[in-house]
């Protein structure tokens, strides 16, 4: 059975999702105003939505036309609840249609940066300039506003914003959530603070207090296991659960042998020595390595590692004592996406780090409503060290999928040394936090080189460094030549057997971040 503790934030704003690519961004902008918000499907019944007692509701944009068959709608009773509503793009067009205005396919599509003129500064545009540059992306337009509404901003050819101040219902045609509308945060602040009466209660400290209370309520005097991977999500989860229930938590840290240099020691020290957490450190390096002997296919590597992980844990289950709960670092984007997305399976991203289903544990997921940057802020609030809080994402199967082809002890040693140099130099250049990930890959090739007067025939390391917001897309990072040069010289001088370093200049898509 799964019990999911939902945060009992004091004040909630709901984003109704009409299929926009920007719904998550809207939620993030609202939370950046220190107001808690959740995304719900557009067809959530009014009763269910109002039972959450939201202080405000935001309708997202969406790719449809409001007059198209099957276009997403909301429960119209929402308009009668007296709760402030902000409609964005499609959201505004929908409210115009449902409340008696009219919408049509505009003659001129508005896309990109567009000048708007503010006609009324009395609500969403308070304290903003009369002329502003906003980001637009729409074909349809509102031709006439519904009864009770006034036009509050226009572009040269279309309505840009409308409001019914007495009912506190507002619409904007532009996207205040994107960075190209630089004053967009002001629109959210005006809506949240002045119209909805929200206070700034969503802070890392309040998240910790609420999560701790939630965990205590759920777990009582039960016992919890948490699989630590070394990454920030499981670390913050463990630290929160530990703050809530102390010794009732046992962490399991599995060393499958594919971790980065000195990573295992660092995790064990942080949790055992600094936080005094009960920690079972399972050392299973040889088992994993022998199961991967001769395996070259990436998906097969992932499958074997996942299977072996479950086997080892089951064999060690007695070390966990009488555990009823499993703490897991599921994040909000996973929750939203598993509910909505039907993406093709490119790679099996099963997070090696879960416990076997046969243990029949109830889930405790204290960061399930947080975005990654919020998890980091909570980690800092809990006093986790910077090198755990700000660590780049690392795949569950670790270096095993960064050694192309068969994984061998020599290959692991080589890649570990090269990877450590890469991270050290990127940190020394002050670039680590600006990159989403940077790491080395050991290519299954040998090439000719010369060292002293000797011919060499050595291995090749590929350097990968990317910028990204969410790993769905990524750009190769334009690292300074001096940094590339230092990394290359150091790897070739310090890592035995490597005589070539290459830099991967592929973006995602069409490449992926990892090579396997
Ligand atoms: P790709 O390579 O698909 O990676 O562009 C996107 C993000 O996912 C990480 N990744 C994994 N994480 N298990 C994981 O837990 C995996 O098997 C796995 N494969 C890729 C990758 O590091 C990047 O952050």
Coordinates of C-alpha atoms and ligand atoms in Angstrom, one line a residue:
X1 CA 0.0 0.0 0.0
X2 CA 1.2 3.5 -0.7
X3 CA 0.5 6.4 1.5
X4 CA 1.6 9.8 0.2
X5 CA 1.9 12.6 2.6
X6 CA 0.7 15.8 1.0
X7 CA 2.1 18.9 2.5
X8 CA -0.4 20.9 4.6
X9 CA 0.8 24.3 3.5
X10 CA -1.1 27.1 5.2
X11 CA -2.0 28.8 1.8
X12 CA -2.4 27.0 -1.5
X13 CA -2.7 28.3 -5.1
X14 CA -3.9 25.8 -7.7
X15 CA -2.6 25.8 -11.3
X16 CA -5.1 24.1 -13.6
X17 CA -3.2 22.5 -16.4
X18 CA -4.7 22.8 -19.9
X19 CA -1.8 21.0 -21.5
X20 CA 0.8 23.8 -21.5
X21 CA 4.5 23.2 -21.8
X22 CA 4.8 26.0 -19.3
X23 CA 2.6 24.7 -16.4
X24 CA 5.6 23.7 -14.3
X25 CA 7.1 27.0 -15.0
X26 CA 4.0 28.8 -13.7
X27 CA 4.1 26.7 -10.5
X28 CA 7.8 27.5 -10.0
X29 CA 7.2 31.3 -10.5
X30 CA 4.4 31.2 -7.9
X31 CA 6.6 29.3 -5.4
X32 CA 9.4 31.8 -6.1
X33 CA 6.9 34.3 -4.6
X34 CA 7.0 32.0 -1.5
X35 CA 3.4 30.8 -2.1
X36 CA 2.8 27.1 -2.2
X37 CA 1.1 25.8 -5.3
X38 CA 0.1 22.5 -7.0
X39 CA -0.7 21.6 -10.5
X40 CA -4.0 19.8 -11.1
X41 CA -5.6 18.5 -14.3
X42 CA -8.0 21.0 -16.0
X43 CA -11.0 18.8 -15.5
X44 CA -10.7 18.5 -11.8
X45 CA -14.3 18.8 -10.5
X46 CA -15.1 22.1 -8.7
X47 CA -16.0 20.3 -5.5
X48 CA -12.7 18.5 -5.3
X49 CA -10.7 21.6 -6.2
X50 CA -12.6 23.9 -3.7
X51 CA -12.2 21.3 -0.9
X52 CA -8.5 22.2 -1.0
X53 CA -9.5 25.8 0.0
X54 CA -7.2 27.5 -2.6
X55 CA -6.5 31.2 -2.1
X56 CA -6.3 31.6 -5.9
X57 CA -6.5 29.6 -9.1
X58 CA -4.4 30.0 -12.3
X59 CA -5.5 28.6 -15.7
X60 CA -2.4 27.6 -17.7
X61 CA -2.0 28.1 -21.4
X62 CA -2.4 25.2 -23.8
X63 CA -2.0 24.2 -27.4
X64 CA -5.7 23.9 -28.3
X65 CA -8.2 26.4 -29.7
X66 CA -11.2 27.0 -27.4
X67 CA -13.7 26.5 -30.2
X68 CA -12.1 23.2 -31.4
X69 CA -13.9 19.8 -30.7
X70 CA -12.6 18.2 -27.5
X71 CA -10.7 21.4 -26.4
X72 CA -10.0 21.1 -22.7
X73 CA -12.4 23.0 -20.4
X74 CA -12.7 23.5 -16.6
X75 CA -15.7 22.9 -14.4
X76 CA -17.6 26.2 -14.9
X77 CA -18.7 26.2 -11.2
X78 CA -15.2 27.3 -10.4
X79 CA -16.1 30.8 -11.5
X80 CA -18.9 31.1 -8.9
X81 CA -16.7 30.3 -5.9
X82 CA -15.5 33.8 -5.3
X83 CA -11.8 32.8 -5.5
X84 CA -9.5 35.0 -7.6
X85 CA -8.6 33.5 -11.0
X86 CA -5.8 34.3 -13.4
X87 CA -6.1 32.9 -16.9
X88 CA -2.9 32.8 -19.0
X89 CA -3.1 32.6 -22.9
X90 CA -5.5 29.7 -23.6
X91 CA -6.6 30.1 -20.0
X92 CA -7.8 33.7 -20.7
X93 CA -9.4 32.6 -24.0
X94 CA -11.3 29.9 -22.2
X95 CA -12.6 32.3 -19.5
X96 CA -13.6 34.7 -22.2
X97 CA -15.6 32.0 -24.0
X98 CA -17.2 30.5 -20.9
X99 CA -18.2 33.8 -19.4
X100 CA -19.8 35.3 -22.5
X101 CA -17.1 37.0 -24.5
X102 CA -15.9 35.9 -28.0
X103 CA -12.7 34.3 -29.3
X104 CA -11.6 33.8 -32.9
X105 CA -8.7 32.8 -35.0
X106 CA -6.7 36.1 -35.2
X107 CA -5.7 37.3 -38.7
X108 CA -2.2 37.9 -37.3
X109 CA -0.5 35.3 -35.2
X110 CA 1.5 37.0 -32.3
X111 CA 4.7 35.2 -31.5
X112 CA 7.7 36.3 -29.5
X113 CA 8.5 39.6 -27.9
X114 CA 5.6 42.0 -28.4
X115 CA 5.0 45.5 -27.2
X116 CA 1.9 46.0 -25.1
X117 CA 0.3 49.2 -23.8
X118 CA -1.3 49.2 -20.4
X119 CA -4.7 50.8 -20.3
X120 CA -5.4 50.3 -16.6
X121 CA -2.9 50.0 -13.8
X122 CA -5.5 49.2 -11.2
X123 CA -4.8 45.4 -10.7
X124 CA -2.2 43.1 -12.4
X125 CA -0.2 46.0 -13.8
X126 CA 0.2 48.0 -10.5
X127 CA 3.7 49.6 -10.3
X128 CA 4.5 48.6 -13.9
X129 CA 5.4 50.9 -16.9
X130 CA 2.7 51.9 -19.3
X131 CA 4.6 50.3 -22.2
X132 CA 6.1 46.8 -21.8
X133 CA 7.6 44.0 -23.8
X134 CA 5.8 40.7 -23.3
X135 CA 6.3 37.3 -24.7
X136 CA 3.4 36.1 -26.8
X137 CA 2.6 32.8 -28.4
X138 CA -0.9 32.5 -29.8
X139 CA -3.0 32.3 -32.9
X140 CA -6.5 32.9 -31.4
X141 CA -7.5 36.1 -29.8
X142 CA -10.2 37.5 -27.6
X143 CA -12.4 39.7 -29.8
X144 CA -14.8 40.9 -27.1
X145 CA -14.5 40.7 -23.4
X146 CA -17.3 39.0 -21.3
X147 CA -19.9 41.2 -19.5
X148 CA -18.3 42.8 -16.4
X149 CA -14.8 42.7 -17.8
X150 CA -12.6 45.7 -18.9
X151 CA -9.7 45.7 -21.3
X152 CA -6.5 46.4 -19.2
X153 CA -3.8 46.1 -21.9
X154 CA -3.6 45.8 -25.7
X155 CA -1.0 45.1 -28.4
X156 CA -1.2 47.0 -31.7
X157 CA -3.6 44.4 -33.0
X158 CA -5.2 42.4 -30.1
X159 CA -6.3 42.3 -26.5
X160 CA -3.4 41.6 -24.2
X161 CA -5.2 41.6 -20.8
X162 CA -8.6 41.9 -19.2
X163 CA -10.1 42.0 -15.8
X164 CA -13.3 41.8 -13.8
X165 CA -12.1 43.5 -10.7
X166 CA -15.3 43.1 -8.7
X167 CA -15.2 39.3 -9.2
X168 CA -11.3 39.2 -9.1
X169 CA -11.1 37.3 -12.4
X170 CA -8.2 38.3 -14.6
X171 CA -6.8 37.2 -18.0
X172 CA -3.5 37.8 -19.8
X173 CA -2.8 36.9 -23.4
X174 CA 1.0 36.9 -22.8
X175 CA 3.2 34.6 -20.8
X176 CA 4.2 36.2 -17.5
X177 CA 6.0 32.9 -16.5
X178 CA 8.8 32.9 -19.1
X179 CA 12.0 34.8 -18.8
X180 CA 11.3 36.8 -21.9
X181 CA 8.6 38.6 -20.0
X182 CA 11.2 40.0 -17.5
X183 CA 8.5 41.9 -15.4
X184 CA 6.2 38.8 -15.3
X185 CA 7.0 38.1 -11.6
X186 CA 5.4 41.5 -10.8
X187 CA 2.2 40.3 -12.4
X188 CA 2.2 37.2 -10.3
X189 CA 3.0 39.2 -7.2
X190 CA 0.2 41.6 -7.9
X191 CA -2.2 38.6 -8.3
X192 CA -1.0 36.6 -5.4
X193 CA -0.4 39.3 -2.7
X194 CA -2.9 42.0 -3.7
X195 CA -5.8 40.0 -5.2
X196 CA -5.6 36.6 -3.5
X197 CA -4.2 38.0 -0.2
X198 CA -1.5 35.4 0.0
X199 CA 1.3 35.8 2.5
X200 CA 4.9 34.6 1.9
X201 CA 4.7 31.5 3.9
X202 CA 6.4 29.0 1.6
X203 CA 10.0 29.0 2.7
X204 CA 12.6 26.2 3.1
X205 CA 12.1 26.5 6.9
X206 CA 8.3 26.1 6.6
X207 CA 8.8 23.2 4.2
X208 CA 11.0 21.4 6.8
X209 CA 8.5 22.0 9.6
X210 CA 5.6 20.7 7.5
X211 CA 7.5 17.7 6.1
X212 CA 8.7 16.7 9.6
X213 CA 5.2 16.9 11.0
X214 CA 3.8 14.9 8.0
X215 CA 6.5 12.2 8.4
X216 CA 5.8 11.9 12.2
X217 CA 2.0 11.6 11.6
X218 CA 2.5 9.0 8.9
X219 CA 5.1 6.8 10.6
X220 CA 4.2 7.0 14.2
X221 CA 6.6 4.7 16.0
X222 CA 7.2 2.6 12.9
X223 CA 10.6 2.0 11.4
X224 CA 11.7 3.4 8.1
X225 CA 14.4 2.4 5.6
X226 CA 15.9 4.8 3.1
X227 CA 18.2 3.9 0.2
X228 CA 20.9 6.5 -0.1
X229 CA 22.4 6.9 -3.6
X230 CA 24.8 9.9 -2.8
X231 CA 22.5 12.2 -4.8
X232 CA 20.8 15.2 -3.4
X233 CA 17.2 13.9 -3.5
X234 CA 17.8 10.8 -1.4
X235 CA 20.1 12.7 0.9
X236 CA 17.5 15.4 1.6
X237 CA 14.8 12.7 2.1
X238 CA 17.0 10.9 4.6
X239 CA 17.9 14.0 6.4
X240 CA 14.2 15.1 6.7
X241 CA 13.1 11.6 7.9
X242 CA 16.0 11.6 10.4
X243 CA 15.0 15.0 11.7
X244 CA 11.4 13.7 12.1
X245 CA 12.0 10.3 13.7
X246 CA 15.7 10.0 14.6
X247 CA 16.7 6.4 15.3
X248 CA 13.6 4.9 13.8
X249 CA 15.4 5.5 10.4
X250 CA 17.9 3.1 8.9
X251 CA 19.7 4.2 5.7
X252 CA 21.1 1.7 3.3
X253 CA 24.0 2.8 1.1
X254 CA 24.9 0.2 -1.5
X255 CA 28.3 0.4 -3.0
X256 CA 27.9 -1.3 -6.3
X257 CA 31.4 -0.3 -7.3
X258 CA 30.4 2.2 -10.0
X259 CA 30.6 5.3 -7.8
X260 CA 32.9 8.2 -8.4
X261 CA 36.2 8.6 -6.7
X262 CA 35.8 9.0 -2.9
X263 CA 32.1 9.2 -3.2
X264 CA 31.2 6.3 -0.9
X265 CA 33.4 7.6 1.9
X266 CA 31.9 11.0 1.7
X267 CA 28.3 9.8 1.9
X268 CA 29.1 7.4 4.8
X269 CA 31.0 10.2 6.7
X270 CA 28.2 12.7 6.2
X271 CA 25.4 10.5 7.4
X272 CA 27.1 8.3 10.0
X273 CA 29.5 10.8 11.6
X274 CA 27.9 14.2 11.1
X275 CA 24.2 13.2 11.3
X276 CA 24.6 10.1 13.4
X277 CA 22.2 8.2 11.2
X278 CA 22.0 4.4 11.5
X279 CA 23.6 3.4 8.2
X280 CA 24.1 0.0 6.7
X281 CA 26.9 0.2 4.2
X282 CA 26.6 -2.7 1.8
X283 CA 29.8 -3.5 -0.1
X284 CA 28.9 -5.5 -3.1
X285 CA 31.4 -4.3 -5.7
X286 CA 32.7 -7.7 -6.7
X287 CA 29.3 -9.2 -7.2
X288 CA 28.2 -6.5 -9.5
X289 CA 31.4 -6.5 -11.5
X290 CA 31.3 -10.3 -12.0
X291 CA 27.6 -10.1 -13.2
X292 CA 28.6 -7.5 -15.8
X293 CA 31.5 -9.6 -17.2
X294 CA 31.1 -9.8 -21.0
X295 CA 28.0 -7.5 -21.0
X296 CA 28.2 -4.7 -23.5
X297 CA 24.6 -3.7 -24.2
X298 CA 23.6 -0.6 -22.2
X299 CA 20.0 -1.7 -21.4
X300 CA 21.3 -5.1 -20.4
X301 CA 23.8 -3.4 -18.0
X302 CA 20.9 -1.4 -16.5
X303 CA 18.7 -4.5 -16.1
X304 CA 21.4 -6.6 -14.5
X305 CA 22.4 -3.8 -12.1
X306 CA 18.8 -3.2 -11.1
X307 CA 18.2 -6.9 -10.6
X308 CA 21.4 -7.4 -8.6
X309 CA 20.6 -4.4 -6.4
X310 CA 17.3 -6.0 -5.4
X311 CA 19.0 -9.4 -4.8
X312 CA 21.6 -7.9 -2.5
X313 CA 19.1 -5.9 -0.6
X314 CA 16.9 -8.8 0.0
X315 CA 19.8 -10.8 1.3
X316 CA 20.6 -7.9 3.7
X317 CA 17.0 -7.3 4.7
X318 CA 17.6 -8.6 8.2
X319 CA 20.1 -5.7 8.8
X320 CA 17.2 -3.4 8.4
X321 CA 15.3 -4.8 11.4
X322 CA 11.5 -4.7 11.4
X323 CA 10.9 -2.0 8.8
X324 CA 7.4 -1.0 7.6
X325 CA 8.2 2.1 5.5
X326 CA 10.4 3.0 2.7
X327 CA 11.5 6.7 2.3
X328 CA 12.1 7.6 -1.3
X329 CA 13.2 10.9 -3.0
X330 CA 10.5 11.2 -5.6
X331 CA 10.3 14.8 -6.9
X332 CA 7.4 16.9 -8.2
X333 CA 8.3 16.8 -11.9
X334 CA 8.2 12.9 -11.7
X335 CA 4.8 13.1 -10.1
X336 CA 3.4 15.4 -12.7
X337 CA 5.0 13.6 -15.6
X338 CA 4.1 10.1 -14.6
X339 CA 0.5 11.4 -14.5
X340 CA 0.5 13.1 -17.9
X341 CA 3.4 12.1 -20.2
X342 CA 3.4 9.2 -22.6
X343 CA 7.0 9.6 -23.7
X344 CA 8.8 6.9 -25.8
X345 CA 11.2 4.9 -23.7
X346 CA 14.7 6.0 -24.8
X347 CA 16.6 4.6 -21.8
X348 CA 15.4 2.7 -18.8
X349 CA 16.0 5.3 -16.1
X350 CA 14.9 3.1 -13.3
X351 CA 16.6 4.7 -10.3
X352 CA 18.8 2.1 -8.8
X353 CA 18.1 2.9 -5.2
X354 CA 14.7 1.5 -4.5
X355 CA 14.1 -1.5 -2.3
X356 CA 12.5 -4.8 -3.6
X357 CA 8.7 -4.9 -3.8
X358 CA 8.7 -8.2 -1.9
X359 CA 9.6 -6.3 1.3
X360 CA 6.0 -4.8 1.1
X361 CA 6.8 -1.4 2.4
X362 CA 4.7 1.7 2.5
X363 CA 6.2 4.7 0.8
X364 CA 7.2 7.9 2.6
X365 CA 8.0 10.6 0.0
X366 CA 8.6 13.9 1.8
X367 CA 10.0 15.8 -1.2
X368 CA 7.3 14.6 -3.6
X369 CA 5.9 18.1 -4.0
X370 CA 9.2 19.9 -4.4
X371 CA 11.2 21.0 -7.5
X372 CA 14.9 20.2 -7.6
X373 CA 16.0 23.8 -6.6
X374 CA 13.6 23.6 -3.6
X375 CA 15.1 20.3 -2.6
X376 CA 18.5 22.0 -2.6
X377 CA 17.2 24.9 -0.5
X378 CA 15.7 22.4 2.0
X379 CA 19.1 20.5 2.0
X380 CA 20.9 23.7 2.9
X381 CA 18.3 24.5 5.6
X382 CA 18.9 21.0 7.1
X383 CA 22.7 21.7 7.2
X384 CA 23.7 19.1 4.5
X385 CA 27.2 19.9 3.2
X386 CA 27.5 21.8 -0.1
X387 CA 29.1 19.0 -2.0
X388 CA 26.0 16.9 -1.4
X389 CA 23.4 19.6 -1.9
X390 CA 25.0 20.9 -5.1
X391 CA 26.2 17.7 -6.6
X392 CA 25.4 17.1 -10.2
X393 CA 22.8 14.4 -11.1
X394 CA 24.5 10.9 -11.3
X395 CA 22.8 7.9 -12.9
X396 CA 21.9 5.0 -10.7
X397 CA 24.0 2.5 -12.7
X398 CA 26.9 5.1 -12.3
X399 CA 30.2 4.6 -14.1
X400 CA 29.0 1.3 -15.6
X401 CA 27.1 3.2 -18.3
X402 CA 30.0 5.7 -18.8
X403 CA 32.4 2.9 -19.7
X404 CA 31.2 2.1 -23.2
X405 CA 31.2 -1.7 -23.7
X406 CA 32.4 -4.1 -21.1
X407 CA 33.0 -2.8 -17.6
X408 CA 36.4 -3.9 -16.2
X409 CA 38.3 -3.0 -13.0
X410 CA 41.0 -1.3 -15.1
X411 CA 38.3 0.7 -16.9
X412 CA 36.8 1.8 -13.7
X413 CA 40.1 2.9 -12.3
X414 CA 40.9 4.9 -15.4
X415 CA 37.5 6.6 -15.6
X416 CA 37.4 7.4 -11.9
X417 CA 40.7 9.2 -12.0
X418 CA 39.8 11.1 -15.2
X419 CA 36.4 12.0 -13.8
X420 CA 37.9 13.3 -10.6
X421 CA 40.3 15.6 -12.6
X422 CA 37.4 16.9 -14.7
X423 CA 35.3 17.8 -11.6
X424 CA 38.3 19.3 -9.8
X425 CA 39.2 21.6 -12.7
X426 CA 35.6 22.6 -13.4
X427 CA 35.2 23.5 -9.7
X428 CA 38.5 25.4 -9.7
X429 CA 37.3 27.4 -12.6
X430 CA 34.1 28.3 -10.7
X431 CA 31.9 26.6 -13.3
X432 CA 30.5 23.6 -11.4
X433 CA 27.2 25.2 -10.4
X434 CA 26.6 26.7 -13.8
X435 CA 26.7 23.2 -15.4
X436 CA 24.0 20.7 -15.2
X437 CA 26.4 17.8 -15.5
X438 CA 30.1 17.3 -16.4
X439 CA 31.9 14.0 -16.5
X440 CA 34.1 11.7 -18.4
X441 CA 33.3 8.8 -20.6
X442 CA 35.7 6.0 -21.4
X443 CA 35.5 5.2 -25.1
X444 CA 36.2 1.6 -26.2
X445 CA 38.9 2.6 -28.6
X446 CA 42.7 2.8 -28.6
X447 CA 44.7 5.3 -30.6
X448 CA 48.3 6.0 -31.4
X449 CA 50.2 8.7 -29.5
X450 CA 53.8 9.6 -28.6
X451 CA 55.2 10.1 -25.2
X452 CA 58.9 11.1 -24.8
X453 CA 60.3 9.2 -27.8
X454 CA 58.0 6.3 -27.4
X455 CA 55.0 5.3 -29.4
X456 CA 52.0 4.8 -27.3
X457 CA 48.7 3.0 -28.0
X458 CA 46.3 4.2 -25.4
X459 CA 42.7 4.8 -24.4
X460 CA 40.5 7.8 -25.0
X461 CA 38.5 9.9 -22.5
X462 CA 35.6 11.9 -23.8
X463 CA 34.7 15.0 -21.8
X464 CA 30.9 15.8 -21.5
X465 CA 29.7 19.0 -20.0
X466 CA 26.1 20.3 -20.5
X467 CA 23.8 23.0 -19.4
X468 CA 20.2 22.1 -18.9
X469 CA 17.2 23.0 -16.7
X470 CA 15.6 19.6 -16.4
X471 CA 17.6 17.0 -18.5
X472 CA 14.8 16.8 -21.1
X473 CA 16.9 19.0 -23.4
X474 CA 20.5 20.0 -23.0
X475 CA 23.2 22.1 -24.7
X476 CA 26.9 21.3 -24.7
X477 CA 28.6 23.8 -22.6
X478 CA 30.9 26.3 -24.2
X479 CA 33.8 25.8 -21.8
X480 CA 36.7 28.2 -22.0
X481 CA 39.6 26.8 -24.0
X482 CA 42.0 27.3 -20.9
X483 CA 39.8 25.0 -18.9
X484 CA 39.6 22.4 -21.7
X485 CA 43.3 22.6 -22.0
X486 CA 44.0 22.1 -18.3
X487 CA 41.7 19.1 -18.2
X488 CA 43.2 17.5 -21.2
X489 CA 46.8 18.1 -20.1
X490 CA 46.1 16.7 -16.6
X491 CA 44.3 13.6 -17.8
X492 CA 47.0 12.7 -20.2
X493 CA 49.8 13.3 -17.7
X494 CA 48.1 11.8 -14.6
X495 CA 45.9 9.0 -15.8
X496 CA 47.9 5.9 -16.9
X497 CA 46.9 4.5 -20.3
X498 CA 45.1 7.5 -21.7
X499 CA 46.7 9.4 -24.6
X500 CA 43.7 11.2 -26.0
X501 CA 41.0 13.5 -24.7
X502 CA 38.0 14.6 -26.9
X503 CA 35.2 17.1 -26.1
X504 CA 31.6 16.1 -27.0
X505 CA 29.9 19.0 -28.8
X506 CA 26.5 17.3 -29.2
X507 CA 23.3 18.8 -27.8
X508 CA 20.2 16.9 -26.6
X509 CA 18.3 16.2 -28.9
X510 CA 19.5 14.6 -31.0
X511 CA 22.1 13.2 -28.7
X512 CA 21.4 12.3 -25.0
X513 CA 23.4 13.4 -22.1
X514 CA 24.9 10.0 -21.2
X515 CA 26.5 8.0 -23.9
X516 CA 24.7 4.8 -23.0
Ligands
LIG1 P1 20.0 11.1 -20.9 O1 21.2 10.3 -21.1 O2 18.7 10.3 -21.2 O3 19.9 11.5 -19.4 O4 19.9 12.4 -21.7 C1 19.0 12.3 -18.8 C2 19.4 12.4 -17.3 O5 19.1 11.1 -16.7 C3 20.3 10.6 -16.1 N1 20.3 9.1 -16.4 C4 20.0 8.2 -15.5 N2 19.6 8.3 -14.2 N3 19.4 5.9 -14.1 C5 19.4 7.1 -13.5 O6 19.1 7.2 -12.3 C6 19.8 5.7 -15.4 O7 19.9 4.6 -15.9 C7 20.1 6.9 -16.1 N4 20.4 7.2 -17.4 C8 20.6 8.5 -17.5 C9 21.4 11.3 -16.8 O8 22.6 11.3 -16.0 C10 20.8 12.7 -17.0 O9 20.9 13.5 -15.8

